[in-house]
Amino acid sequence: MPTIRWGLVGCGDVVRKRVAQAVLDEPRSELVAACRRDKQRLDEFCDRFQIDKRYPRDTDLFTDPDIDAVYIATPVKDHLPQTLAAARAGKHVLVEKPMAMNVAECTEMIEVCRENDVQLGVAYYRRFYPLVQRIEELLKSGEIGTPLAISAVTSTPFALQSGEEGYWRVIAEEGGGGALMDIGSHRINLFAHLFGGVQQVKCICRNVAANYDAEDTSVMVLGFESGSVGTLQCHFGSAVDPDEFSITGTLGRLYAAPLNGSELVIETAAGCRTERHDPPPNFCGPLVTDFVSSILERRSPRVCGDEGKLTNAIIERGYKDRT
């Protein structure tokens, strides 16, 4: 069986909790290297996951001939230079969301990966949720009629102080934005995937819970080319995360809370029922599996660079016209 040898660039929260184990659990994958500037934390991470090759410098990992693919999980400002360096070294790239700081960077990443004949995927892993896949099926079946509106509410108990790990997420020059860019990007990617092209974008961004450089609260309204509308609330600083997701149609409604849970409520004139679709034990597992398959089968990953760019484009329009 062919084996894809992985290097991890960045060993923060999502990699520690999900990505490293997802690679280890993928039968066609081997986790061979990791990179982090902080050598002590790098050693702690590599000891935990039994990784032999440890690189404080990303350039050394990219030029390692024993690595086929990299997972980039660094501040958004680093996604462009690291993706370009990896692609030019012949490595396939799976990059964290959001894909880049802006659309121009996304375009360059796509072009360089194509020029070097390597795959480029973006880690919008919610696309692989069983509930999301069931929602797609129900929309195609017409059970809730013509879609009228899509809505999501997401928040996180964010209370980071300057200097703490992950604080870059509220510094616009490092993360590209705040709550909308960080946690909102996942939902915007789903909106575009389920409802198609976006015609109008309006956004309100505020700092309510904390005085961060980037916004901690945002509300986005989208008008789709189909005529449907969408609303998205994103919050840093709330003590609870409802992770609500709903779609209203002319014949019914779909509702999930949380979206990463098991239950999907389906309401129609005929009544209300709840379906159960259990999520995988590791949310990043299907993402990694699909990316490995895309390399071995020489096909595009399900969430490719072009889709990552589209998500960035919607966010960019929202920030441009925000009030």
PDB file of N, CA and C in Angstrom, residues 242-288:
ATOM      1  N   PRO A 242     -23.507  27.835  21.097  1.00  0.00           N
ATOM      2  CA  PRO A 242     -24.668  27.070  20.629  1.00  0.00           C
ATOM      3  C   PRO A 242     -24.402  26.297  19.340  1.00  0.00           C
ATOM      4  N   ASP A 243     -23.489  26.807  18.488  1.00  0.00           N
ATOM      5  CA  ASP A 243     -23.178  26.176  17.203  1.00  0.00           C
ATOM      6  C   ASP A 243     -24.465  25.807  16.471  1.00  0.00           C
ATOM      7  N   GLU A 244     -25.364  26.791  16.375  1.00  0.00           N
ATOM      8  CA  GLU A 244     -26.661  26.561  15.737  1.00  0.00           C
ATOM      9  C   GLU A 244     -26.543  26.671  14.219  1.00  0.00           C
ATOM     10  N   PHE A 245     -27.282  25.826  13.540  1.00  0.00           N
ATOM     11  CA  PHE A 245     -27.280  25.837  12.075  1.00  0.00           C
ATOM     12  C   PHE A 245     -28.680  25.473  11.613  1.00  0.00           C
ATOM     13  N   SER A 246     -29.281  26.325  10.785  1.00  0.00           N
ATOM     14  CA  SER A 246     -30.644  26.042  10.342  1.00  0.00           C
ATOM     15  C   SER A 246     -30.853  26.490   8.903  1.00  0.00           C
ATOM     16  N   ILE A 247     -31.750  25.801   8.231  1.00  0.00           N
ATOM     17  CA  ILE A 247     -32.158  26.153   6.872  1.00  0.00           C
ATOM     18  C   ILE A 247     -33.680  26.111   6.823  1.00  0.00           C
ATOM     19  N   THR A 248     -34.276  27.201   6.350  1.00  0.00           N
ATOM     20  CA  THR A 248     -35.726  27.282   6.210  1.00  0.00           C
ATOM     21  C   THR A 248     -36.089  27.242   4.735  1.00  0.00           C
ATOM     22  N   GLY A 249     -37.053  26.391   4.391  1.00  0.00           N
ATOM     23  CA  GLY A 249     -37.523  26.285   3.018  1.00  0.00           C
ATOM     24  C   GLY A 249     -39.016  26.515   2.932  1.00  0.00           C
ATOM     25  N   THR A 250     -39.541  26.498   1.726  1.00  0.00           N
ATOM     26  CA  THR A 250     -40.973  26.744   1.533  1.00  0.00           C
ATOM     27  C   THR A 250     -41.843  25.630   2.105  1.00  0.00           C
ATOM     28  N   LEU A 251     -41.254  24.447   2.321  1.00  0.00           N
ATOM     29  CA  LEU A 251     -42.035  23.320   2.830  1.00  0.00           C
ATOM     30  C   LEU A 251     -41.583  22.822   4.197  1.00  0.00           C
ATOM     31  N   GLY A 252     -40.547  23.443   4.749  1.00  0.00           N
ATOM     32  CA  GLY A 252     -40.077  22.942   6.037  1.00  0.00           C
ATOM     33  C   GLY A 252     -38.784  23.579   6.485  1.00  0.00           C
ATOM     34  N   ARG A 253     -38.178  22.950   7.498  1.00  0.00           N
ATOM     35  CA  ARG A 253     -36.995  23.531   8.120  1.00  0.00           C
ATOM     36  C   ARG A 253     -36.081  22.421   8.625  1.00  0.00           C
ATOM     37  N   LEU A 254     -34.764  22.674   8.534  1.00  0.00           N
ATOM     38  CA  LEU A 254     -33.742  21.787   9.082  1.00  0.00           C
ATOM     39  C   LEU A 254     -33.019  22.532  10.185  1.00  0.00           C
ATOM     40  N   TYR A 255     -32.736  21.837  11.292  1.00  0.00           N
ATOM     41  CA  TYR A 255     -32.107  22.513  12.430  1.00  0.00           C
ATOM     42  C   TYR A 255     -31.162  21.556  13.144  1.00  0.00           C
ATOM     43  N   ALA A 256     -29.950  22.053  13.437  1.00  0.00           N
ATOM     44  CA  ALA A 256     -28.968  21.274  14.194  1.00  0.00           C
ATOM     45  C   ALA A 256     -28.285  22.176  15.204  1.00  0.00           C
ATOM     46  N   ALA A 257     -28.164  21.711  16.439  1.00  0.00           N
ATOM     47  CA  ALA A 257     -27.447  22.444  17.481  1.00  0.00           C
ATOM     48  C   ALA A 257     -27.009  21.453  18.556  1.00  0.00           C
ATOM     49  N   PRO A 258     -25.712  21.149  18.594  1.00  0.00           N
ATOM     50  CA  PRO A 258     -24.650  21.734  17.788  1.00  0.00           C
ATOM     51  C   PRO A 258     -24.503  21.020  16.440  1.00  0.00           C
ATOM     52  N   LEU A 259     -23.891  21.715  15.495  1.00  0.00           N
ATOM     53  CA  LEU A 259     -23.699  21.139  14.173  1.00  0.00           C
ATOM     54  C   LEU A 259     -22.737  19.955  14.210  1.00  0.00           C
ATOM     55  N   ASN A 260     -21.823  19.955  15.175  1.00  0.00           N
ATOM     56  CA  ASN A 260     -20.889  18.826  15.276  1.00  0.00           C
ATOM     57  C   ASN A 260     -21.433  17.699  16.154  1.00  0.00           C
ATOM     58  N   GLY A 261     -22.735  17.764  16.429  1.00  0.00           N
ATOM     59  CA  GLY A 261     -23.373  16.731  17.232  1.00  0.00           C
ATOM     60  C   GLY A 261     -23.958  15.620  16.386  1.00  0.00           C
ATOM     61  N   SER A 262     -25.006  14.989  16.902  1.00  0.00           N
ATOM     62  CA  SER A 262     -25.590  13.810  16.252  1.00  0.00           C
ATOM     63  C   SER A 262     -27.003  14.029  15.735  1.00  0.00           C
ATOM     64  N   GLU A 263     -27.709  15.046  16.237  1.00  0.00           N
ATOM     65  CA  GLU A 263     -29.139  15.152  15.963  1.00  0.00           C
ATOM     66  C   GLU A 263     -29.467  16.243  14.950  1.00  0.00           C
ATOM     67  N   LEU A 264     -30.313  15.865  13.990  1.00  0.00           N
ATOM     68  CA  LEU A 264     -30.823  16.792  12.991  1.00  0.00           C
ATOM     69  C   LEU A 264     -32.347  16.789  13.075  1.00  0.00           C
ATOM     70  N   VAL A 265     -32.925  17.961  13.321  1.00  0.00           N
ATOM     71  CA  VAL A 265     -34.379  18.103  13.419  1.00  0.00           C
ATOM     72  C   VAL A 265     -34.926  18.500  12.054  1.00  0.00           C
ATOM     73  N   ILE A 266     -35.950  17.786  11.611  1.00  0.00           N
ATOM     74  CA  ILE A 266     -36.574  18.039  10.313  1.00  0.00           C
ATOM     75  C   ILE A 266     -38.046  18.341  10.552  1.00  0.00           C
ATOM     76  N   GLU A 267     -38.458  19.562  10.237  1.00  0.00           N
ATOM     77  CA  GLU A 267     -39.841  19.994  10.436  1.00  0.00           C
ATOM     78  C   GLU A 267     -40.506  20.230   9.087  1.00  0.00           C
ATOM     79  N   THR A 268     -41.661  19.625   8.874  1.00  0.00           N
ATOM     80  CA  THR A 268     -42.475  19.877   7.690  1.00  0.00           C
ATOM     81  C   THR A 268     -43.938  19.936   8.122  1.00  0.00           C
ATOM     82  N   ALA A 269     -44.822  20.205   7.176  1.00  0.00           N
ATOM     83  CA  ALA A 269     -46.248  20.247   7.503  1.00  0.00           C
ATOM     84  C   ALA A 269     -46.747  18.892   7.992  1.00  0.00           C
ATOM     85  N   ALA A 270     -46.042  17.830   7.606  1.00  0.00           N
ATOM     86  CA  ALA A 270     -46.440  16.479   8.016  1.00  0.00           C
ATOM     87  C   ALA A 270     -46.049  16.161   9.447  1.00  0.00           C
ATOM     88  N   GLY A 271     -45.193  17.002  10.039  1.00  0.00           N
ATOM     89  CA  GLY A 271     -44.762  16.752  11.405  1.00  0.00           C
ATOM     90  C   GLY A 271     -43.286  17.025  11.601  1.00  0.00           C
ATOM     91  N   CYS A 272     -42.799  16.621  12.748  1.00  0.00           N
ATOM     92  CA  CYS A 272     -41.402  16.871  13.113  1.00  0.00           C
ATOM     93  C   CYS A 272     -40.746  15.548  13.498  1.00  0.00           C
ATOM     94  N   ARG A 273     -39.532  15.338  12.995  1.00  0.00           N
ATOM     95  CA  ARG A 273     -38.788  14.132  13.355  1.00  0.00           C
ATOM     96  C   ARG A 273     -37.330  14.504  13.611  1.00  0.00           C
ATOM     97  N   THR A 274     -36.665  13.669  14.371  1.00  0.00           N
ATOM     98  CA  THR A 274     -35.248  13.871  14.661  1.00  0.00           C
ATOM     99  C   THR A 274     -34.463  12.665  14.164  1.00  0.00           C
ATOM    100  N   GLU A 275     -33.471  12.934  13.326  1.00  0.00           N
ATOM    101  CA  GLU A 275     -32.591  11.883  12.827  1.00  0.00           C
ATOM    102  C   GLU A 275     -31.274  11.924  13.581  1.00  0.00           C
ATOM    103  N   ARG A 276     -30.643  10.778  13.689  1.00  0.00           N
ATOM    104  CA  ARG A 276     -29.353  10.691  14.373  1.00  0.00           C
ATOM    105  C   ARG A 276     -28.270  10.263  13.381  1.00  0.00           C
ATOM    106  N   HIS A 277     -27.216  11.059  13.325  1.00  0.00           N
ATOM    107  CA  HIS A 277     -26.071  10.767  12.462  1.00  0.00           C
ATOM    108  C   HIS A 277     -24.814  11.079  13.269  1.00  0.00           C
ATOM    109  N   ASP A 278     -24.212  10.062  13.818  1.00  0.00           N
ATOM    110  CA  ASP A 278     -23.092  10.256  14.741  1.00  0.00           C
ATOM    111  C   ASP A 278     -21.842  10.762  14.028  1.00  0.00           C
ATOM    112  N   PRO A 279     -21.173  11.761  14.612  1.00  0.00           N
ATOM    113  CA  PRO A 279     -19.936  12.281  14.028  1.00  0.00           C
ATOM    114  C   PRO A 279     -18.786  11.307  14.256  1.00  0.00           C
ATOM    115  N   PRO A 280     -17.701  11.437  13.495  1.00  0.00           N
ATOM    116  CA  PRO A 280     -16.529  10.584  13.724  1.00  0.00           C
ATOM    117  C   PRO A 280     -15.862  10.963  15.042  1.00  0.00           C
ATOM    118  N   PRO A 281     -15.107  10.059  15.647  1.00  0.00           N
ATOM    119  CA  PRO A 281     -14.435  10.378  16.914  1.00  0.00           C
ATOM    120  C   PRO A 281     -13.419  11.505  16.781  1.00  0.00           C
ATOM    121  N   ASN A 282     -12.861  11.671  15.587  1.00  0.00           N
ATOM    122  CA  ASN A 282     -11.910  12.752  15.318  1.00  0.00           C
ATOM    123  C   ASN A 282     -12.418  13.518  14.106  1.00  0.00           C
ATOM    124  N   PHE A 283     -12.815  14.780  14.314  1.00  0.00           N
ATOM    125  CA  PHE A 283     -13.401  15.566  13.231  1.00  0.00           C
ATOM    126  C   PHE A 283     -12.468  15.725  12.033  1.00  0.00           C
ATOM    127  N   CYS A 284     -11.160  15.674  12.259  1.00  0.00           N
ATOM    128  CA  CYS A 284     -10.199  15.868  11.170  1.00  0.00           C
ATOM    129  C   CYS A 284      -9.896  14.579  10.414  1.00  0.00           C
ATOM    130  N   GLY A 285     -10.386  13.455  10.912  1.00  0.00           N
ATOM    131  CA  GLY A 285     -10.111  12.184  10.263  1.00  0.00           C
ATOM    132  C   GLY A 285     -10.549  12.129   8.810  1.00  0.00           C
ATOM    133  N   PRO A 286     -11.826  12.418   8.499  1.00  0.00           N
ATOM    134  CA  PRO A 286     -12.275  12.376   7.104  1.00  0.00           C
ATOM    135  C   PRO A 286     -11.546  13.381   6.212  1.00  0.00           C
ATOM    136  N   LEU A 287     -11.182  14.533   6.757  1.00  0.00           N
ATOM    137  CA  LEU A 287     -10.431  15.534   5.994  1.00  0.00           C
ATOM    138  C   LEU A 287      -9.088  14.975   5.546  1.00  0.00           C
ATOM    139  N   VAL A 288      -8.351  14.382   6.479  1.00  0.00           N
ATOM    140  CA  VAL A 288      -7.039  13.819   6.160  1.00  0.00           C
ATOM    141  C   VAL A 288      -7.182  12.647   5.194  1.00  0.00           C
TER     142      VAL A 288
END
